[in-house]
Each structure stands twice: as structure tokens, then as C-alpha cells.
Amino acid sequence: MFESIKNQIGNVKKIVFVTGAGISQESGIPTFRGKDGLWRNNDVMKLATIDAFYDDPKLVWEWYNERRHNIFSAEPNQGHKAIAELEKFADVVVLTQNIDGLHQKAGSRNVLELHGSIVKIKCTVCDFNDEIMVDFSENPPLCKCGNILRPDVVWFGESLPQDVWQNAINHANHCDLMIIVGTSLVVSPANTLPIYAKQNNATLIEINPENTEMSLDMDLAIRDTSAKVLPEFVSLFK
Ligand code: APR
């Protein structure tokens, strides 16, 4: 599977992973596009927006509460665990679009959450923010200041946390190998990270059962699932 780039892997020092919903699919967490892209016949792309939230906060919170339950009971799969194990052999950084915390749960220590986290909650008005794992007693949940609380995640049209994004670009610019796993690469700016890496002569590997917008730019595109491929990749370092 990795024969064509085996020699490039030999002297790899820094590996950056860019991961998306696909890496958590085998942990039972639905992806956003394709067959999983609907929730109660709502296009999740439309729910994950600031307009949908202000239009119907109760509905968006129903979706997020269901996602919270699903995510809190999910376990990391062999793909997450392989990335965590790789830290024994190389300098590894994970740039994830996922908000499920499964990379950290698997033991990865250098994880940048580009789109926020499902446990982080913030007030829509005051500067209250906290990590909340328990269920809310009301929908929509209210802040002590009386205003509605919201998930502290990046919705379409919102900018990423600037410090996180600048840090992510820096890692993408300074890696020998970038492995893009389980993402359709349709959402910006996360989908520009492989371009930064390529401009700095990194080797690009894509792990995805399907083609993506950048498959032709990859040095190696592996058409299989992450839980299967990543353990095999890590075995190259043992
Ligand atoms: N292993 C690897 N890849 C997989 C697997 C798997 N087992 N199952 C599905 N995939 C791939 C799909 O082929 C698809 O290319 O994962 C990708 C998932 O793509 P999306 O559903 O678009 O998810 P993602 O790319 O993470 O979306 C980016 O969009 O909805 C917003 O903010 C949200 O972070 C999300 C962003």
C-alpha cells in the first residue's frame, strides 16, 4: 500500500494530520455529506449556521444535544489510536475539523480543534464560556445573564479562532508529511492546509474511500477506511 512512497517516509521527522468527520465514522459518528448528511430530514449544512440557530435555536439545540449524547458515548477507533501511537516515532500534530474530542480521548497530545469542540459552550451575548458535559435542563439553555447559550463551534460564515488557525498554518508550512484523513476538503479554510504543505515540499497522503477535490494533488491517495489504513501506516515505523 505504501511502497510508492516508502523511501520518502524513511526520514520523516514531522507529520501533520488533517482530519475530518470520516475518521470518526467508524466510531459511530455520522459524517456531514453523502448519505449521513441528513438529520430528521434537515440538511445538516443548513443547521450548522448562525442563521438557523437564531431562526430556531430550539431545533438546532435538539440536534446538538443528540450529537452530544452520541459523541459522549463514542469511543476512539483504530484510526484515532494509530495516530496517537505514532507520537512514539515522530513529531505528530493533529489539525482536526472534528468537534468530538476523539483524538484526545485516544491519547493524541498535539491536537488543534479548528472548528471548536462539542463540550464547549458560550453565551451569545456576555463573555461566559465553559466546558459542559451534562444535559441541559431547558431548551434552549440560558446563561446566568438571561441570554441563550450556544455551542462554541465554528458555524458556516464564522471565522476560525485566529490563534488556532495561525498555529495550524505554521504546522502545515513546516511538516515533511501531511496525511489527510476522512475529509471531503470542501470547507475552507481547513481545505487550504494541504496547499500550504505542498508549497513547502511536504509529501501528501490522502486516506478516504472516495475521491476528493484534491485527490489528484496527493502523492498517494489510498481508497480505503482510516481504521484499516492508519494501523498499517504506523506499522511502517516499528
Ligand atoms: N475513513 C476515511 N474516510 C471516510 C470514512 C472512513 N471510514 N467514511 C467516510 N469518509 C470520508 C468521506 O468519503 C468524505 O470524504 O470522510 C469524508 C467526510 O466528509 P464530510 O462529511 O464533508 O466531513 P468533513 O470533511 O469533516 O466536513 C468539514 O464541514 O460540516 C462542516 O464543520 C463541519 O467540520 C465539518 C466540515
PDB file of N, CA and C in Angstrom, residues 1-2 9 15-20 22-27 76-87 89 92-94 98 103 106 108 177-183 205-209 220 222-238:
ATOM      1  N   MET A   1       0.837  -1.208   0.000  1.00  0.00           N
ATOM      2  CA  MET A   1       0.000   0.000   0.000  1.00  0.00           C
ATOM      3  C   MET A   1       0.873   1.261   0.000  1.00  0.00           C
ATOM      4  N   PHE A   2       1.999   1.232   0.734  1.00  0.00           N
ATOM      5  CA  PHE A   2       2.826   2.448   0.835  1.00  0.00           C
ATOM      6  C   PHE A   2       4.131   2.320   0.049  1.00  0.00           C
ATOM      7  N   ILE A   9       9.128   8.141   3.356  1.00  0.00           N
ATOM      8  CA  ILE A   9       8.692   8.060   4.763  1.00  0.00           C
ATOM      9  C   ILE A   9       9.888   7.859   5.680  1.00  0.00           C
ATOM     10  N   ILE A  15       5.067  14.942  11.198  1.00  0.00           N
ATOM     11  CA  ILE A  15       3.871  14.511  10.462  1.00  0.00           C
ATOM     12  C   ILE A  15       2.683  15.333  10.939  1.00  0.00           C
ATOM     13  N   VAL A  16       1.988  15.949  10.009  1.00  0.00           N
ATOM     14  CA  VAL A  16       0.768  16.694  10.344  1.00  0.00           C
ATOM     15  C   VAL A  16      -0.424  15.956   9.743  1.00  0.00           C
ATOM     16  N   PHE A  17      -1.419  15.690  10.600  1.00  0.00           N
ATOM     17  CA  PHE A  17      -2.667  15.070  10.122  1.00  0.00           C
ATOM     18  C   PHE A  17      -3.723  16.170   9.985  1.00  0.00           C
ATOM     19  N   VAL A  18      -4.468  16.137   8.898  1.00  0.00           N
ATOM     20  CA  VAL A  18      -5.659  16.964   8.754  1.00  0.00           C
ATOM     21  C   VAL A  18      -6.827  15.983   8.711  1.00  0.00           C
ATOM     22  N   THR A  19      -7.673  16.040   9.759  1.00  0.00           N
ATOM     23  CA  THR A  19      -8.737  15.028   9.811  1.00  0.00           C
ATOM     24  C   THR A  19     -10.115  15.669   9.753  1.00  0.00           C
ATOM     25  N   GLY A  20     -11.068  14.869   9.273  1.00  0.00           N
ATOM     26  CA  GLY A  20     -12.460  15.292   9.172  1.00  0.00           C
ATOM     27  C   GLY A  20     -13.366  14.189   9.681  1.00  0.00           C
ATOM     28  N   GLY A  22     -14.858  11.778   8.577  1.00  0.00           N
ATOM     29  CA  GLY A  22     -14.689  10.381   8.148  1.00  0.00           C
ATOM     30  C   GLY A  22     -13.894   9.546   9.113  1.00  0.00           C
ATOM     31  N   ILE A  23     -12.936  10.161   9.847  1.00  0.00           N
ATOM     32  CA  ILE A  23     -12.117   9.360  10.769  1.00  0.00           C
ATOM     33  C   ILE A  23     -12.944   8.912  11.969  1.00  0.00           C
ATOM     34  N   SER A  24     -14.050   9.621  12.245  1.00  0.00           N
ATOM     35  CA  SER A  24     -14.911   9.223  13.377  1.00  0.00           C
ATOM     36  C   SER A  24     -16.110   8.402  12.930  1.00  0.00           C
ATOM     37  N   GLN A  25     -16.218   8.202  11.633  1.00  0.00           N
ATOM     38  CA  GLN A  25     -17.372   7.450  11.110  1.00  0.00           C
ATOM     39  C   GLN A  25     -17.390   6.035  11.690  1.00  0.00           C
ATOM     40  N   GLU A  26     -16.197   5.443  11.837  1.00  0.00           N
ATOM     41  CA  GLU A  26     -16.151   4.057  12.351  1.00  0.00           C
ATOM     42  C   GLU A  26     -16.250   4.022  13.871  1.00  0.00           C
ATOM     43  N   SER A  27     -16.453   5.199  14.480  1.00  0.00           N
ATOM     44  CA  SER A  27     -16.795   5.249  15.914  1.00  0.00           C
ATOM     45  C   SER A  27     -18.294   5.494  16.073  1.00  0.00           C
ATOM     46  N   PRO A  76     -12.878   6.178  20.671  1.00  0.00           N
ATOM     47  CA  PRO A  76     -11.939   6.287  19.548  1.00  0.00           C
ATOM     48  C   PRO A  76     -11.802   4.939  18.831  1.00  0.00           C
ATOM     49  N   ASN A  77     -11.607   4.983  17.498  1.00  0.00           N
ATOM     50  CA  ASN A  77     -11.420   3.716  16.773  1.00  0.00           C
ATOM     51  C   ASN A  77      -9.936   3.507  16.462  1.00  0.00           C
ATOM     52  N   GLN A  78      -9.630   2.425  15.733  1.00  0.00           N
ATOM     53  CA  GLN A  78      -8.223   2.070  15.480  1.00  0.00           C
ATOM     54  C   GLN A  78      -7.476   3.177  14.730  1.00  0.00           C
ATOM     55  N   GLY A  79      -8.227   3.996  14.006  1.00  0.00           N
ATOM     56  CA  GLY A  79      -7.576   5.104  13.279  1.00  0.00           C
ATOM     57  C   GLY A  79      -7.088   6.175  14.241  1.00  0.00           C
ATOM     58  N   HIS A  80      -7.963   6.586  15.166  1.00  0.00           N
ATOM     59  CA  HIS A  80      -7.546   7.575  16.182  1.00  0.00           C
ATOM     60  C   HIS A  80      -6.368   7.017  16.993  1.00  0.00           C
ATOM     61  N   LYS A  81      -6.477   5.746  17.360  1.00  0.00           N
ATOM     62  CA  LYS A  81      -5.448   5.142  18.241  1.00  0.00           C
ATOM     63  C   LYS A  81      -4.100   5.044  17.516  1.00  0.00           C
ATOM     64  N   ALA A  82      -4.148   4.766  16.221  1.00  0.00           N
ATOM     65  CA  ALA A  82      -2.895   4.665  15.446  1.00  0.00           C
ATOM     66  C   ALA A  82      -2.180   6.013  15.405  1.00  0.00           C
ATOM     67  N   ILE A  83      -2.960   7.079  15.220  1.00  0.00           N
ATOM     68  CA  ILE A  83      -2.352   8.424  15.185  1.00  0.00           C
ATOM     69  C   ILE A  83      -1.722   8.743  16.538  1.00  0.00           C
ATOM     70  N   ALA A  84      -2.406   8.359  17.603  1.00  0.00           N
ATOM     71  CA  ALA A  84      -1.847   8.611  18.951  1.00  0.00           C
ATOM     72  C   ALA A  84      -0.555   7.810  19.140  1.00  0.00           C
ATOM     73  N   GLU A  85      -0.561   6.556  18.682  1.00  0.00           N
ATOM     74  CA  GLU A  85       0.625   5.695  18.839  1.00  0.00           C
ATOM     75  C   GLU A  85       1.835   6.243  18.056  1.00  0.00           C
ATOM     76  N   LEU A  86       1.555   6.881  16.934  1.00  0.00           N
ATOM     77  CA  LEU A  86       2.629   7.389  16.063  1.00  0.00           C
ATOM     78  C   LEU A  86       3.496   8.418  16.783  1.00  0.00           C
ATOM     79  N   GLU A  87       2.974   9.004  17.859  1.00  0.00           N
ATOM     80  CA  GLU A  87       3.752  10.020  18.600  1.00  0.00           C
ATOM     81  C   GLU A  87       5.021   9.406  19.188  1.00  0.00           C
ATOM     82  N   PHE A  89       7.058   7.665  17.480  1.00  0.00           N
ATOM     83  CA  PHE A  89       8.060   7.534  16.417  1.00  0.00           C
ATOM     84  C   PHE A  89       8.367   8.842  15.681  1.00  0.00           C
ATOM     85  N   VAL A  92       4.238  14.525  15.926  1.00  0.00           N
ATOM     86  CA  VAL A  92       2.912  14.435  15.288  1.00  0.00           C
ATOM     87  C   VAL A  92       2.018  15.572  15.760  1.00  0.00           C
ATOM     88  N   VAL A  93       1.346  16.233  14.825  1.00  0.00           N
ATOM     89  CA  VAL A  93       0.361  17.270  15.160  1.00  0.00           C
ATOM     90  C   VAL A  93      -0.928  16.911  14.419  1.00  0.00           C
ATOM     91  N   VAL A  94      -2.051  17.027  15.133  1.00  0.00           N
ATOM     92  CA  VAL A  94      -3.350  16.727  14.509  1.00  0.00           C
ATOM     93  C   VAL A  94      -4.142  18.015  14.354  1.00  0.00           C
ATOM     94  N   ASN A  98     -12.975  18.079  13.387  1.00  0.00           N
ATOM     95  CA  ASN A  98     -13.987  17.421  14.211  1.00  0.00           C
ATOM     96  C   ASN A  98     -14.108  18.093  15.582  1.00  0.00           C
ATOM     97  N   HIS A 103      -9.726  12.305  19.125  1.00  0.00           N
ATOM     98  CA  HIS A 103      -8.252  12.238  19.035  1.00  0.00           C
ATOM     99  C   HIS A 103      -7.638  12.341  20.436  1.00  0.00           C
ATOM    100  N   ALA A 106      -8.148   9.297  22.441  1.00  0.00           N
ATOM    101  CA  ALA A 106      -7.281   8.182  22.005  1.00  0.00           C
ATOM    102  C   ALA A 106      -5.853   8.367  22.517  1.00  0.00           C
ATOM    103  N   SER A 108      -3.853  11.341  21.702  1.00  0.00           N
ATOM    104  CA  SER A 108      -3.063  12.351  20.966  1.00  0.00           C
ATOM    105  C   SER A 108      -2.905  13.580  21.838  1.00  0.00           C
ATOM    106  N   LEU A 177       5.553  15.498   6.104  1.00  0.00           N
ATOM    107  CA  LEU A 177       4.481  14.640   5.587  1.00  0.00           C
ATOM    108  C   LEU A 177       3.148  15.141   6.139  1.00  0.00           C
ATOM    109  N   MET A 178       2.165  15.301   5.253  1.00  0.00           N
ATOM    110  CA  MET A 178       0.800  15.638   5.696  1.00  0.00           C
ATOM    111  C   MET A 178      -0.118  14.494   5.269  1.00  0.00           C
ATOM    112  N   ILE A 179      -0.882  13.981   6.251  1.00  0.00           N
ATOM    113  CA  ILE A 179      -1.818  12.888   5.955  1.00  0.00           C
ATOM    114  C   ILE A 179      -3.227  13.425   6.142  1.00  0.00           C
ATOM    115  N   ILE A 180      -4.002  13.424   5.049  1.00  0.00           N
ATOM    116  CA  ILE A 180      -5.352  13.999   5.060  1.00  0.00           C
ATOM    117  C   ILE A 180      -6.340  12.849   5.150  1.00  0.00           C
ATOM    118  N   VAL A 181      -7.069  12.793   6.268  1.00  0.00           N
ATOM    119  CA  VAL A 181      -7.877  11.606   6.564  1.00  0.00           C
ATOM    120  C   VAL A 181      -9.345  11.976   6.770  1.00  0.00           C
ATOM    121  N   GLY A 182     -10.230  11.349   5.989  1.00  0.00           N
ATOM    122  CA  GLY A 182     -11.661  11.434   6.305  1.00  0.00           C
ATOM    123  C   GLY A 182     -12.264  12.812   6.155  1.00  0.00           C
ATOM    124  N   THR A 183     -11.777  13.557   5.167  1.00  0.00           N
ATOM    125  CA  THR A 183     -12.392  14.867   4.935  1.00  0.00           C
ATOM    126  C   THR A 183     -12.621  15.058   3.440  1.00  0.00           C
ATOM    127  N   ILE A 205      -0.416  12.487   1.663  1.00  0.00           N
ATOM    128  CA  ILE A 205      -1.133  11.210   1.562  1.00  0.00           C
ATOM    129  C   ILE A 205      -2.584  11.462   1.930  1.00  0.00           C
ATOM    130  N   GLU A 206      -3.495  10.915   1.113  1.00  0.00           N
ATOM    131  CA  GLU A 206      -4.930  11.038   1.423  1.00  0.00           C
ATOM    132  C   GLU A 206      -5.468   9.653   1.754  1.00  0.00           C
ATOM    133  N   ILE A 207      -6.259   9.565   2.837  1.00  0.00           N
ATOM    134  CA  ILE A 207      -6.911   8.286   3.190  1.00  0.00           C
ATOM    135  C   ILE A 207      -8.413   8.549   3.213  1.00  0.00           C
ATOM    136  N   ASN A 208      -9.101   7.984   2.210  1.00  0.00           N
ATOM    137  CA  ASN A 208     -10.527   8.253   2.048  1.00  0.00           C
ATOM    138  C   ASN A 208     -11.085   7.226   1.069  1.00  0.00           C
ATOM    139  N   PRO A 209     -12.216   6.574   1.426  1.00  0.00           N
ATOM    140  CA  PRO A 209     -12.749   5.579   0.479  1.00  0.00           C
ATOM    141  C   PRO A 209     -13.183   6.215  -0.841  1.00  0.00           C
ATOM    142  N   LEU A 220      -0.005  10.268  -2.745  1.00  0.00           N
ATOM    143  CA  LEU A 220      -0.590   8.927  -2.646  1.00  0.00           C
ATOM    144  C   LEU A 220      -2.019   9.075  -2.131  1.00  0.00           C
ATOM    145  N   ILE A 222      -5.136   6.803  -0.902  1.00  0.00           N
ATOM    146  CA  ILE A 222      -5.496   5.418  -0.558  1.00  0.00           C
ATOM    147  C   ILE A 222      -7.017   5.328  -0.394  1.00  0.00           C
ATOM    148  N   ARG A 223      -7.640   4.546  -1.269  1.00  0.00           N
ATOM    149  CA  ARG A 223      -9.105   4.431  -1.291  1.00  0.00           C
ATOM    150  C   ARG A 223      -9.556   3.355  -0.302  1.00  0.00           C
ATOM    151  N   ASP A 224      -9.429   3.681   0.992  1.00  0.00           N
ATOM    152  CA  ASP A 224      -9.885   2.713   1.983  1.00  0.00           C
ATOM    153  C   ASP A 224     -10.209   3.476   3.272  1.00  0.00           C
ATOM    154  N   THR A 225     -10.673   2.743   4.296  1.00  0.00           N
ATOM    155  CA  THR A 225     -11.094   3.449   5.522  1.00  0.00           C
ATOM    156  C   THR A 225      -9.908   3.705   6.462  1.00  0.00           C
ATOM    157  N   SER A 226     -10.063   4.731   7.282  1.00  0.00           N
ATOM    158  CA  SER A 226      -8.942   5.139   8.155  1.00  0.00           C
ATOM    159  C   SER A 226      -8.655   4.107   9.234  1.00  0.00           C
ATOM    160  N   ALA A 227      -9.683   3.457   9.749  1.00  0.00           N
ATOM    161  CA  ALA A 227      -9.460   2.476  10.837  1.00  0.00           C
ATOM    162  C   ALA A 227      -8.648   1.298  10.325  1.00  0.00           C
ATOM    163  N   LYS A 228      -8.711   1.067   9.001  1.00  0.00           N
ATOM    164  CA  LYS A 228      -7.955  -0.055   8.406  1.00  0.00           C
ATOM    165  C   LYS A 228      -6.552   0.398   8.018  1.00  0.00           C
ATOM    166  N   VAL A 229      -6.454   1.568   7.397  1.00  0.00           N
ATOM    167  CA  VAL A 229      -5.177   2.002   6.797  1.00  0.00           C
ATOM    168  C   VAL A 229      -4.190   2.544   7.832  1.00  0.00           C
ATOM    169  N   LEU A 230      -4.672   3.332   8.779  1.00  0.00           N
ATOM    170  CA  LEU A 230      -3.734   4.007   9.697  1.00  0.00           C
ATOM    171  C   LEU A 230      -2.900   3.028  10.531  1.00  0.00           C
ATOM    172  N   PRO A 231      -3.485   1.937  11.067  1.00  0.00           N
ATOM    173  CA  PRO A 231      -2.628   0.983  11.786  1.00  0.00           C
ATOM    174  C   PRO A 231      -1.526   0.404  10.873  1.00  0.00           C
ATOM    175  N   GLU A 232      -1.853   0.184   9.606  1.00  0.00           N
ATOM    176  CA  GLU A 232      -0.837  -0.345   8.670  1.00  0.00           C
ATOM    177  C   GLU A 232       0.253   0.703   8.439  1.00  0.00           C
ATOM    178  N   PHE A 233      -0.146   1.978   8.398  1.00  0.00           N
ATOM    179  CA  PHE A 233       0.846   3.049   8.211  1.00  0.00           C
ATOM    180  C   PHE A 233       1.796   3.082   9.410  1.00  0.00           C
ATOM    181  N   VAL A 234       1.238   2.998  10.610  1.00  0.00           N
ATOM    182  CA  VAL A 234       2.083   3.070  11.824  1.00  0.00           C
ATOM    183  C   VAL A 234       3.038   1.883  11.884  1.00  0.00           C
ATOM    184  N   SER A 235       2.609   0.734  11.358  1.00  0.00           N
ATOM    185  CA  SER A 235       3.482  -0.457  11.420  1.00  0.00           C
ATOM    186  C   SER A 235       4.758  -0.254  10.588  1.00  0.00           C
ATOM    187  N   LEU A 236       4.748   0.711   9.657  1.00  0.00           N
ATOM    188  CA  LEU A 236       5.978   1.001   8.871  1.00  0.00           C
ATOM    189  C   LEU A 236       7.086   1.556   9.769  1.00  0.00           C
ATOM    190  N   PHE A 237       6.694   2.135  10.923  1.00  0.00           N
ATOM    191  CA  PHE A 237       7.689   2.789  11.792  1.00  0.00           C
ATOM    192  C   PHE A 237       8.222   1.844  12.863  1.00  0.00           C
ATOM    193  N   LYS A 238       7.615   0.649  12.919  1.00  0.00           N
ATOM    194  CA  LYS A 238       8.003  -0.258  14.034  1.00  0.00           C
ATOM    195  C   LYS A 238       9.191  -1.143  13.623  1.00  0.00           C
TER     196      LYS A 238
END
